[in-house]
Amino acid sequence: MTITAPLAAAAPDSDPGRGRRLSVGPSLGLLPFLVFIGIFLVIPTVTVIVGAFQSEAGGFSLEKVRALGEETPLRALRESLVLSFTSALVGAVLGALLAYLVVTAPPTSILRRAVTSICGVLAQFGGVTLAFAWIATLGFSGLLTDLMADTFGTDPNGSSWLYELPGLILVYSYFQIPLMVIVFLPALEGLRPQWREAAVNLGATTRQYWLQVAFPLLRPAFLGSALLLFANAFAAYATAAALVSQGAPITPLLIRSALTSEIVLGQANFGFALALEMIVVVAIVMGLYAWLLRRTSRWLG
Amino acid sequence: MIGAWVWRVSRWLLLLAFAAFFLLPLVALLDFSTTIPRTGERTGAAWQSLLEDPQMTQAIKTSLLLALFTVIGMVVLLVPTMIWVKLRVPRASRLVEFLCLLPLTIPALVVVVGIKNVYAWVTYLIGDSALTLTFIYVVLVLPYAYRSIDAALSSIDAGTLSEAARSLGAGWFTVITRVITPNIWPGVLGGAFISVALVLGEYTVSSLLNYETLPVVIVLLSKSDAPQSMAASLASILFAAALLVVLSFLDRRRRTTVRK
């Protein structure tokens, strides 16, 4: 905002060496970047926000936003929140544990390098392939399905729960745990051995050190990472879309129905309202995350 | 003594449990993609078809080209901008950082919902092709590329370098392309690697805009030829893994000189 205002008024400065403080010429160098972001990020976002408050005829209306309160979108939102919360909780706890197991190994060890690389792939690579990995494990004629059918006599057709909420939680954990390792590892690395030595010098037991020194120090980082995981799960689409091909149990899939079938709940362009709902949830969570991150960096920079 | 021993054993048991959880699905993919569904015999047909099935090879080609174009677009857009901000308009650094990290808060799904009008213009101006996804992908990879380049850029003394070059008569173009950029090359490369991995796995945007990239075709094929889509899944995971392993070595080399 601070840049665009003077841009319009001033002519480009051909001599950048002179009058550096007053010239706005250098700001022009940002123009391509700002225009690109404006077209491909800001305009779509504004379209969503405006579209959510627009009626069929084009005037202002709260119809679509009010329709978010109907049963179907509300249930999808609830399921989405449950899914995000559970997978973030599982991911945060197990991810922190794995990160601790890794951080106790020396930084150059094979174990550490292997774990961080694998975690990088699973956390950042798209969800479609991960969904298929689990279908190959627990789906029809999957590896574990056949194995369990042979040994325990369970259903050889695969686990139908894989395509419902419990399955989504399992598959989401498969990329949430690695993400937790990646974002939480730096905080654990920042835990200085001197602090432990100081605590032990003052007569603290291991238990006291953890409860009274390490946990309080790590708490903001842990909560912040868990929030990031929550936002990540809430915004995720690919895994669920690959796993659940019909129906729309969660908000992202409801957006898919709104986009592909045009009319949901008797509302054209209902996708705008759902997308707005998504922006609001993720923005709140990411705002909290940024706040916690600032508190963390005070100690574990 | 006993405590240390118990800790060591339980540490390895826990690590084994994690390894089993993470590797089992990948082994299952390999198993599924090399088995004939009804008879249970081993076959390499699914893997072979990755290179022969025209729909699959076309999708692989599209995804690889998209990865290439996204990296080019990211480098051309982001690197000069970030260097320029650092050298000439430092007061804009917060704004650029905010904009670069914004895609973390605005999910790709939301961008897709609102992009219809923009894409009507894009297809009108440069034609309807899967490669037009490059524009959105450049936006999606911004946060990761920004962090990588920012770490490299703040580890060098860009001001002194540019003043030295300028005093020897170099223009700004030379300063950016031949003085600063070579110095932040590891950061740029790191951003490029992550971008490639992200683009190869991207499904949300391409599927909802109906373009046949690799993940989209993997899902399409899963209904007719499951082993083939399993083989493609595993192949793309391994490819991304190889990329990120290379990246981790680059990262380690950088970290020995820089501690941010």
Coordinates of C-alpha atoms in Angstrom, one line a residue:
Chain A
M1 CA 0.0 0.0 0.0
T2 CA 2.8 2.4 0.9
I3 CA 4.3 1.9 -2.6
T4 CA 1.4 2.2 -4.9
A5 CA 0.4 5.6 -3.7
P6 CA 3.6 7.6 -4.7
L7 CA 4.0 5.5 -7.8
A8 CA 1.3 7.2 -9.7
A9 CA 2.5 10.7 -9.0
A10 CA 6.2 10.4 -9.7
A11 CA 8.1 10.0 -13.0
P12 CA 10.7 7.3 -13.2
D13 CA 14.1 8.5 -12.0
S14 CA 16.7 7.7 -14.5
D15 CA 19.7 8.4 -12.2
P16 CA 19.4 6.1 -9.3
G17 CA 22.6 7.4 -7.7
R18 CA 21.2 10.9 -6.9
G19 CA 18.5 11.9 -4.5
R20 CA 18.1 8.3 -3.2
R21 CA 15.9 9.2 -0.3
L22 CA 13.3 11.2 -2.2
S23 CA 13.2 9.2 -5.4
V24 CA 10.4 6.7 -6.0
G25 CA 12.0 5.5 -9.2
P26 CA 13.5 2.3 -7.6
S27 CA 10.0 1.4 -6.4
L28 CA 9.1 0.9 -10.0
G29 CA 11.3 -2.2 -10.0
L30 CA 8.7 -3.9 -7.9
L31 CA 5.9 -3.3 -10.4
P32 CA 6.2 -6.7 -12.3
F33 CA 6.1 -8.6 -9.0
L34 CA 3.2 -6.6 -7.7
V35 CA 1.2 -6.8 -10.9
F36 CA 1.7 -10.6 -11.1
I37 CA 0.6 -11.2 -7.4
G38 CA -2.2 -8.8 -8.0
I39 CA -3.6 -10.7 -11.0
F40 CA -3.0 -14.3 -9.8
L41 CA -3.5 -14.0 -6.0
V42 CA -5.2 -10.8 -5.0
I43 CA -7.9 -10.7 -7.7
P44 CA -9.0 -14.3 -7.1
T45 CA -9.2 -13.7 -3.4
V46 CA -11.2 -10.5 -3.8
T47 CA -13.4 -12.3 -6.3
V48 CA -14.2 -14.9 -3.7
I49 CA -14.9 -12.3 -1.0
V50 CA -17.1 -10.1 -3.2
G51 CA -18.8 -13.1 -4.8
A52 CA -19.8 -14.4 -1.4
F53 CA -21.8 -11.3 -0.7
Q54 CA -23.3 -11.0 -4.1
S55 CA -26.8 -12.1 -5.1
E56 CA -27.7 -13.7 -8.5
A57 CA -28.5 -10.3 -9.9
G58 CA -25.2 -8.8 -8.8
G59 CA -26.4 -6.7 -5.8
F60 CA -25.3 -7.0 -2.2
S61 CA -26.9 -10.0 -0.4
L62 CA -26.2 -12.1 2.6
E63 CA -28.1 -15.0 1.1
K64 CA -25.0 -17.2 0.4
V65 CA -23.3 -16.5 3.7
R66 CA -26.5 -17.3 5.5
A67 CA -26.8 -20.5 3.6
L68 CA -23.5 -21.6 5.3
G69 CA -25.6 -22.1 8.4
E70 CA -27.7 -24.8 6.7
E71 CA -27.3 -28.4 7.7
T72 CA -25.0 -29.7 4.9
P73 CA -22.3 -27.0 5.0
L74 CA -22.5 -27.0 8.8
R75 CA -21.9 -30.7 9.0
A76 CA -19.1 -30.5 6.5
L77 CA -17.5 -27.8 8.5
R78 CA -17.8 -29.8 11.7
E79 CA -16.3 -32.9 10.1
S80 CA -13.5 -30.7 8.7
L81 CA -12.8 -29.2 12.1
V82 CA -12.8 -32.7 13.7
L83 CA -10.5 -34.1 11.0
S84 CA -8.1 -31.1 11.2
F85 CA -8.1 -31.1 15.0
T86 CA -7.5 -34.9 15.4
S87 CA -4.9 -35.1 12.7
A88 CA -3.1 -32.0 14.0
L89 CA -3.2 -33.5 17.6
V90 CA -1.9 -36.9 16.4
G91 CA 0.6 -35.3 14.1
A92 CA 1.9 -32.8 16.7
V93 CA 2.4 -35.4 19.5
L94 CA 3.9 -38.2 17.4
G95 CA 5.8 -35.7 15.2
A96 CA 7.4 -34.0 18.3
L97 CA 8.3 -37.5 19.6
L98 CA 10.0 -38.4 16.3
A99 CA 11.7 -35.0 16.2
Y100 CA 13.1 -35.7 19.7
L101 CA 14.3 -39.1 18.7
V102 CA 16.0 -37.6 15.7
V103 CA 17.5 -34.6 17.5
T104 CA 19.3 -36.8 20.0
A105 CA 21.3 -38.3 17.1
P106 CA 24.3 -36.2 15.8
P107 CA 23.4 -33.8 13.0
T108 CA 25.5 -35.5 10.3
S109 CA 24.2 -39.0 11.1
I110 CA 22.6 -41.1 8.4
L111 CA 19.5 -41.5 10.6
R112 CA 18.9 -37.7 10.9
R113 CA 19.5 -37.1 7.2
A114 CA 17.2 -40.0 6.2
V115 CA 14.4 -38.9 8.5
T116 CA 14.5 -35.2 7.5
S117 CA 14.6 -36.1 3.8
I118 CA 11.7 -38.6 4.0
C119 CA 9.7 -36.1 6.1
G120 CA 10.4 -33.4 3.5
V121 CA 8.9 -35.6 0.8
L122 CA 5.9 -36.8 2.7
A123 CA 5.1 -33.3 4.1
Q124 CA 5.5 -31.4 0.9
F125 CA 4.7 -33.8 -1.9
G126 CA 1.1 -33.9 -3.0
G127 CA -1.5 -35.9 -1.2
V128 CA -2.8 -37.9 -4.2
T129 CA 0.1 -40.3 -4.2
L130 CA -0.1 -40.7 -0.4
A131 CA -3.8 -41.6 -0.6
F132 CA -2.9 -44.3 -3.1
A133 CA -0.2 -45.6 -0.9
W134 CA -2.8 -46.2 1.8
I135 CA -5.3 -47.7 -0.7
A136 CA -2.5 -50.1 -1.7
T137 CA -2.0 -50.9 2.0
L138 CA -5.6 -51.2 3.4
G139 CA -7.8 -51.1 0.3
F140 CA -9.1 -53.9 -1.8
S141 CA -6.3 -56.6 -2.2
G142 CA -4.0 -54.3 -0.4
L143 CA -0.8 -55.6 1.3
L144 CA -2.1 -55.4 4.9
T145 CA -5.6 -56.4 3.9
D146 CA -4.4 -59.7 2.4
L147 CA -2.0 -60.2 5.3
M148 CA -4.7 -59.7 7.9
A149 CA -7.3 -61.7 6.0
D150 CA -4.8 -64.6 5.9
T151 CA -3.8 -64.5 9.5
F152 CA -6.8 -63.2 11.4
G153 CA -9.6 -63.9 8.9
T154 CA -10.7 -60.2 8.6
D155 CA -12.6 -58.9 5.6
P156 CA -10.5 -59.6 2.5
N157 CA -12.3 -56.8 0.6
G158 CA -10.4 -54.1 2.5
S159 CA -11.3 -51.6 5.1
S160 CA -14.3 -49.5 4.2
W161 CA -13.4 -47.1 7.0
L162 CA -10.4 -46.0 4.9
Y163 CA -12.8 -44.0 2.8
E164 CA -14.5 -42.3 5.7
L165 CA -13.4 -40.0 8.5
P166 CA -11.2 -42.4 10.4
G167 CA -9.3 -43.3 7.1
L168 CA -8.9 -39.6 6.4
I169 CA -7.4 -39.0 9.8
L170 CA -5.0 -41.9 9.3
V171 CA -3.9 -40.7 5.8
Y172 CA -3.6 -37.1 7.0
S173 CA -1.4 -38.2 9.8
Y174 CA 0.9 -39.7 7.2
F175 CA 1.8 -36.2 6.1
Q176 CA 1.1 -34.3 9.3
I177 CA 3.7 -36.2 11.4
P178 CA 6.5 -35.4 8.9
L179 CA 5.4 -31.8 8.7
M180 CA 5.6 -31.6 12.5
V181 CA 9.1 -33.0 12.4
I182 CA 10.2 -30.3 9.9
V183 CA 8.7 -27.3 11.7
F184 CA 9.4 -28.5 15.3
L185 CA 13.0 -29.7 14.8
P186 CA 14.5 -26.2 14.8
A187 CA 12.9 -25.4 18.1
L188 CA 14.3 -28.6 19.6
E189 CA 17.7 -27.8 18.1
G190 CA 17.4 -24.4 19.8
L191 CA 17.2 -26.0 23.2
R192 CA 20.7 -25.3 24.5
P193 CA 22.6 -28.0 26.5
Q194 CA 23.8 -25.2 28.8
W195 CA 20.3 -24.8 30.1
R196 CA 20.1 -28.4 31.1
E197 CA 23.6 -28.2 32.7
A198 CA 22.5 -25.1 34.6
A199 CA 19.4 -26.9 35.8
V200 CA 21.3 -30.0 36.9
N201 CA 23.9 -27.8 38.6
L202 CA 21.2 -26.3 40.6
G203 CA 20.1 -29.7 41.7
A204 CA 17.3 -30.5 39.3
T205 CA 16.4 -34.0 38.4
T206 CA 15.8 -35.0 34.8
R207 CA 12.0 -34.9 35.5
Q208 CA 12.3 -31.5 37.0
Y209 CA 14.3 -30.2 34.0
W210 CA 11.7 -31.4 31.5
L211 CA 8.7 -30.3 33.5
Q212 CA 10.0 -26.9 34.6
V213 CA 12.5 -25.9 32.0
A214 CA 12.2 -27.7 28.7
F215 CA 8.4 -28.0 28.4
P216 CA 7.6 -24.4 29.2
L217 CA 10.3 -23.3 26.7
L218 CA 8.9 -25.5 24.0
R219 CA 5.3 -24.9 24.6
P220 CA 4.8 -21.9 22.3
A221 CA 6.7 -23.7 19.5
F222 CA 4.7 -26.8 20.0
L223 CA 1.3 -25.0 20.0
G224 CA 2.4 -22.9 17.0
S225 CA 3.4 -26.0 15.1
A226 CA 0.2 -27.7 16.0
L227 CA -1.8 -24.7 14.7
L228 CA 0.2 -24.9 11.4
L229 CA -0.7 -28.5 11.2
F230 CA -4.4 -27.7 11.8
A231 CA -4.4 -25.1 9.0
N232 CA -2.6 -27.5 6.7
A233 CA -5.2 -30.2 7.3
F234 CA -8.1 -27.8 6.9
A235 CA -6.8 -26.5 3.6
A236 CA -5.8 -29.8 2.2
Y237 CA -7.8 -31.1 -0.7
A238 CA -5.9 -33.6 -2.8
T239 CA -5.8 -36.5 -0.4
A240 CA -9.4 -36.3 0.4
A241 CA -10.4 -35.9 -3.2
A242 CA -8.4 -38.9 -4.2
L243 CA -9.8 -41.0 -1.4
V244 CA -13.4 -40.0 -1.4
S245 CA -14.6 -39.9 -5.0
Q246 CA -18.3 -39.4 -4.2
G247 CA -20.1 -37.3 -1.7
A248 CA -18.8 -34.4 0.3
P249 CA -18.2 -35.2 3.9
I250 CA -15.8 -32.3 4.5
T251 CA -15.7 -28.6 3.4
P252 CA -13.0 -28.9 0.7
L253 CA -15.0 -31.6 -1.0
L254 CA -18.2 -29.6 -0.7
I255 CA -16.3 -26.9 -2.6
R256 CA -15.5 -29.4 -5.2
S257 CA -19.2 -30.3 -5.6
A258 CA -20.0 -26.6 -5.8
L259 CA -17.5 -26.1 -8.5
T260 CA -18.3 -29.1 -10.6
S261 CA -22.1 -29.2 -10.3
E262 CA -22.7 -25.5 -10.3
I263 CA -25.7 -25.6 -8.0
V264 CA -25.5 -26.8 -4.4
L265 CA -28.4 -26.3 -1.9
G266 CA -30.2 -24.4 -4.7
Q267 CA -27.4 -21.8 -4.8
A268 CA -25.3 -21.0 -7.8
N269 CA -21.8 -19.9 -7.0
F270 CA -22.1 -21.2 -3.4
G271 CA -18.4 -22.1 -3.7
F272 CA -17.6 -18.4 -3.1
A273 CA -19.2 -18.6 0.4
L274 CA -17.6 -21.9 1.2
A275 CA -14.2 -20.5 0.1
L276 CA -14.7 -17.4 2.2
E277 CA -15.4 -19.7 5.2
M278 CA -12.2 -21.5 4.5
I279 CA -10.2 -18.2 4.3
V280 CA -11.7 -17.1 7.6
V281 CA -10.8 -20.3 9.4
V282 CA -7.3 -20.5 8.0
A283 CA -6.6 -16.8 8.5
I284 CA -7.6 -17.0 12.2
V285 CA -5.4 -20.1 12.8
M286 CA -2.4 -18.6 10.9
G287 CA -2.8 -15.3 12.8
L288 CA -2.5 -17.2 16.1
Y289 CA 0.5 -19.1 14.6
A290 CA 2.3 -15.9 13.7
W291 CA 1.6 -14.6 17.2
L292 CA 3.0 -17.7 18.9
L293 CA 6.0 -17.7 16.5
R294 CA 7.0 -14.3 17.8
R295 CA 6.9 -15.5 21.3
T296 CA 9.0 -18.6 20.4
S297 CA 11.7 -16.6 18.7
R298 CA 12.4 -14.7 21.9
W299 CA 14.0 -17.9 23.4
L300 CA 14.6 -20.4 20.7
G301 CA 15.8 -18.2 17.9
Chain B
M1 CA 22.8 -47.2 34.2
I2 CA 19.6 -49.2 33.8
G3 CA 17.8 -46.1 32.9
A4 CA 20.2 -45.3 30.0
W5 CA 19.8 -48.8 28.8
V6 CA 16.1 -48.8 28.9
W7 CA 16.1 -45.4 27.1
R8 CA 18.4 -46.7 24.3
V9 CA 16.2 -49.8 23.7
S10 CA 13.0 -47.9 23.7
R11 CA 14.5 -45.3 21.4
W12 CA 15.2 -47.9 18.8
L13 CA 11.9 -49.6 19.3
L14 CA 10.1 -46.3 18.7
L15 CA 12.2 -45.5 15.7
L16 CA 11.4 -49.0 14.3
A17 CA 7.7 -48.3 14.8
F18 CA 7.9 -45.0 13.0
A19 CA 9.9 -46.6 10.2
A20 CA 7.3 -49.4 9.8
F21 CA 4.5 -46.8 9.7
F22 CA 6.2 -44.7 7.1
L23 CA 7.6 -47.4 4.9
L24 CA 4.7 -49.9 5.0
P25 CA 2.5 -47.9 2.5
L26 CA 5.4 -47.4 0.2
V27 CA 6.2 -51.1 0.2
A28 CA 2.5 -51.7 -0.4
L29 CA 2.6 -49.5 -3.4
L30 CA 5.6 -51.5 -4.8
D31 CA 3.8 -54.7 -4.1
F32 CA 0.5 -53.6 -5.6
S33 CA 2.1 -52.2 -8.8
T34 CA 4.1 -55.4 -9.5
T35 CA 1.2 -57.9 -8.9
I36 CA -1.4 -59.2 -11.3
P37 CA -4.6 -58.6 -9.4
R38 CA -6.3 -62.0 -9.6
T39 CA -3.5 -64.5 -9.9
G40 CA -1.0 -62.8 -7.6
E41 CA 1.9 -63.3 -10.1
R42 CA 4.7 -60.8 -10.4
T43 CA 4.9 -58.5 -13.4
G44 CA 6.6 -55.4 -14.5
A45 CA 3.8 -54.5 -17.0
A46 CA 2.5 -51.6 -14.9
W47 CA 5.9 -50.0 -14.7
Q48 CA 6.6 -50.6 -18.4
S49 CA 3.3 -48.9 -19.3
L50 CA 4.5 -45.7 -17.5
L51 CA 6.7 -45.2 -20.5
E52 CA 4.4 -46.6 -23.2
D53 CA 0.8 -45.6 -22.4
P54 CA 0.3 -42.4 -24.4
Q55 CA -2.0 -40.8 -21.8
M56 CA 0.6 -41.4 -19.1
T57 CA 3.6 -40.3 -21.0
Q58 CA 1.7 -37.1 -22.1
A59 CA 0.8 -36.4 -18.5
I60 CA 4.4 -36.9 -17.3
K61 CA 5.6 -34.6 -20.1
T62 CA 3.1 -32.0 -19.1
S63 CA 4.0 -32.1 -15.5
L64 CA 7.8 -32.0 -16.2
L65 CA 7.3 -29.0 -18.5
L66 CA 5.1 -27.3 -15.9
A67 CA 7.8 -27.8 -13.3
L68 CA 10.4 -26.4 -15.7
F69 CA 8.3 -23.3 -16.6
T70 CA 7.3 -22.7 -12.9
V71 CA 11.0 -22.7 -11.9
I72 CA 11.9 -20.3 -14.7
G73 CA 8.9 -18.1 -13.8
M74 CA 9.7 -18.2 -10.1
V75 CA 13.4 -17.3 -10.7
V76 CA 12.6 -14.5 -13.2
L77 CA 9.9 -13.0 -11.0
L78 CA 11.3 -13.4 -7.5
V79 CA 15.1 -13.2 -7.7
P80 CA 15.4 -9.8 -9.3
T81 CA 12.6 -8.5 -7.1
M82 CA 14.1 -9.7 -3.9
I83 CA 17.6 -8.4 -4.8
W84 CA 16.1 -5.1 -5.8
V85 CA 14.2 -4.8 -2.5
K86 CA 17.3 -5.6 -0.6
L87 CA 19.5 -3.0 -2.4
R88 CA 17.2 -0.2 -3.4
V89 CA 13.8 -0.3 -1.6
P90 CA 14.4 -1.9 1.8
R91 CA 11.2 -0.2 3.1
A92 CA 9.2 -2.5 0.9
S93 CA 10.7 -5.7 2.4
R94 CA 7.9 -6.3 4.8
L95 CA 5.3 -5.9 2.0
V96 CA 7.1 -8.3 -0.3
E97 CA 7.5 -10.8 2.5
F98 CA 3.9 -10.6 3.4
L99 CA 2.8 -11.1 -0.2
C100 CA 5.2 -14.0 -0.7
L101 CA 3.9 -15.8 2.4
L102 CA 0.3 -15.0 1.7
P103 CA -0.3 -18.2 -0.3
L104 CA 0.1 -20.1 3.0
T105 CA -3.0 -18.4 4.3
I106 CA -5.0 -18.4 1.1
P107 CA -5.3 -22.1 0.2
A108 CA -4.9 -23.2 -3.4
L109 CA -8.5 -24.3 -3.3
V110 CA -9.7 -20.7 -2.7
V111 CA -7.5 -19.4 -5.5
V112 CA -9.2 -21.9 -7.9
V113 CA -12.6 -20.8 -6.8
G114 CA -11.9 -17.2 -7.6
I115 CA -9.7 -17.5 -10.7
K116 CA -12.3 -18.2 -13.3
N117 CA -12.4 -14.6 -14.7
V118 CA -8.6 -14.3 -14.7
Y119 CA -8.3 -17.6 -16.6
A120 CA -10.9 -16.6 -19.1
W121 CA -8.5 -13.8 -20.0
V122 CA -5.4 -16.0 -19.9
T123 CA -6.9 -18.6 -22.3
Y124 CA -8.2 -15.8 -24.5
L125 CA -4.7 -14.2 -24.7
I126 CA -2.4 -17.1 -24.9
G127 CA -4.6 -20.1 -25.7
D128 CA -6.0 -23.0 -23.7
S129 CA -3.2 -25.2 -22.6
A130 CA -2.2 -27.1 -19.4
L131 CA 1.0 -25.1 -19.4
T132 CA -1.0 -21.9 -18.4
L133 CA -1.1 -23.5 -15.0
T134 CA 2.4 -22.1 -14.7
F135 CA 1.0 -18.8 -13.5
I136 CA -0.9 -20.2 -10.5
Y137 CA 2.0 -22.6 -9.7
V138 CA 4.4 -19.7 -9.5
V139 CA 2.1 -18.2 -6.9
L140 CA 1.8 -21.5 -5.0
V141 CA 5.6 -22.0 -4.7
L142 CA 6.3 -18.4 -3.7
P143 CA 6.4 -19.0 0.1
Y144 CA 8.9 -21.9 -0.1
A145 CA 11.1 -20.2 -2.8
Y146 CA 11.0 -16.9 -0.8
R147 CA 12.3 -18.5 2.4
S148 CA 15.1 -20.3 0.6
I149 CA 16.2 -17.3 -1.3
D150 CA 15.8 -15.0 1.6
A151 CA 18.1 -17.2 3.8
A152 CA 20.8 -17.0 1.1
L153 CA 20.4 -13.3 0.5
S154 CA 20.7 -12.3 4.1
S155 CA 23.8 -14.4 4.5
I156 CA 25.8 -12.3 2.0
D157 CA 26.7 -8.6 2.2
A158 CA 24.7 -7.6 -0.8
G159 CA 25.2 -3.9 -0.2
T160 CA 29.0 -4.0 -0.4
L161 CA 29.0 -6.3 -3.3
S162 CA 26.8 -4.1 -5.3
E163 CA 28.7 -0.9 -4.4
A164 CA 31.9 -2.6 -5.4
A165 CA 30.4 -3.6 -8.8
R166 CA 28.8 -0.2 -9.3
S167 CA 32.0 1.6 -8.6
L168 CA 33.7 -0.5 -11.3
G169 CA 31.1 0.7 -13.7
A170 CA 28.6 -2.1 -13.7
G171 CA 24.9 -1.3 -14.4
W172 CA 22.1 -2.6 -12.2
F173 CA 21.3 -5.4 -14.6
T174 CA 24.9 -6.7 -14.4
V175 CA 24.8 -6.3 -10.6
I176 CA 21.7 -8.4 -10.3
T177 CA 22.5 -11.1 -12.9
R178 CA 26.3 -11.4 -12.6
V179 CA 27.2 -10.3 -9.1
I180 CA 24.4 -11.0 -6.6
T181 CA 22.7 -14.0 -8.2
P182 CA 25.8 -16.2 -8.4
N183 CA 26.3 -15.6 -4.7
I184 CA 22.8 -16.7 -3.7
W185 CA 22.8 -19.6 -6.1
P186 CA 22.4 -22.3 -3.5
G187 CA 19.3 -20.6 -2.2
V188 CA 17.8 -20.2 -5.6
L189 CA 18.6 -23.8 -6.4
G190 CA 16.9 -24.9 -3.1
G191 CA 13.8 -23.0 -4.0
A192 CA 13.8 -24.5 -7.5
F193 CA 14.0 -28.1 -6.1
I194 CA 11.1 -27.6 -3.7
S195 CA 9.1 -25.9 -6.5
V196 CA 9.7 -28.9 -8.8
A197 CA 8.5 -31.3 -6.1
L198 CA 5.4 -29.2 -5.3
V199 CA 4.5 -28.9 -9.0
L200 CA 4.9 -32.6 -9.7
G201 CA 2.5 -33.5 -6.9
E202 CA 0.0 -30.7 -7.4
Y203 CA -3.5 -31.9 -7.8
T204 CA -5.9 -29.3 -6.5
V205 CA -5.6 -26.7 -9.1
S206 CA -5.0 -28.9 -12.2
S207 CA -7.9 -31.3 -11.4
L208 CA -10.4 -28.5 -10.8
L209 CA -9.4 -26.6 -13.9
N210 CA -9.5 -29.9 -15.9
Y211 CA -5.9 -30.1 -17.0
E212 CA -4.3 -33.6 -17.3
T213 CA -1.2 -33.4 -15.2
L214 CA 0.5 -36.4 -13.7
P215 CA -1.5 -36.6 -10.4
V216 CA -4.8 -36.0 -12.3
V217 CA -4.1 -38.9 -14.7
I218 CA -3.0 -41.1 -11.7
V219 CA -6.5 -40.6 -10.3
L220 CA -8.2 -41.1 -13.6
L221 CA -6.3 -44.3 -14.3
S222 CA -6.9 -45.7 -10.8
K223 CA -10.5 -46.7 -11.9
S224 CA -9.4 -48.7 -15.0
D225 CA -5.8 -49.7 -14.3
A226 CA -5.0 -49.6 -10.6
P227 CA -1.5 -51.1 -10.7
Q228 CA -0.4 -48.6 -13.2
S229 CA -1.5 -45.6 -11.1
M230 CA 0.2 -47.2 -8.1
A231 CA 3.4 -47.5 -10.1
A232 CA 3.1 -43.9 -11.2
S233 CA 2.5 -42.8 -7.6
L234 CA 5.5 -44.6 -6.3
A235 CA 7.7 -43.4 -9.2
S236 CA 6.8 -39.8 -8.5
I237 CA 7.3 -40.1 -4.8
L238 CA 10.8 -41.6 -5.4
F239 CA 11.6 -38.8 -7.9
A240 CA 10.6 -36.1 -5.4
A241 CA 12.6 -38.0 -2.7
A242 CA 15.7 -38.0 -4.9
L243 CA 15.3 -34.3 -5.5
L244 CA 14.9 -33.5 -1.8
V245 CA 17.9 -35.7 -0.8
V246 CA 20.0 -33.7 -3.3
L247 CA 18.6 -30.5 -1.7
S248 CA 19.5 -31.7 1.8
F249 CA 23.1 -32.0 0.8
L250 CA 23.1 -28.5 -0.7
D251 CA 21.4 -27.3 2.5
R252 CA 24.0 -28.8 4.7
R253 CA 26.8 -27.2 2.7
R254 CA 25.1 -23.9 3.1
R255 CA 24.5 -24.3 6.8
T256 CA 28.2 -24.8 7.5
T257 CA 28.8 -21.2 6.4
V258 CA 25.5 -19.7 7.5
R259 CA 23.6 -19.9 10.7
K260 CA 20.4 -17.9 10.5

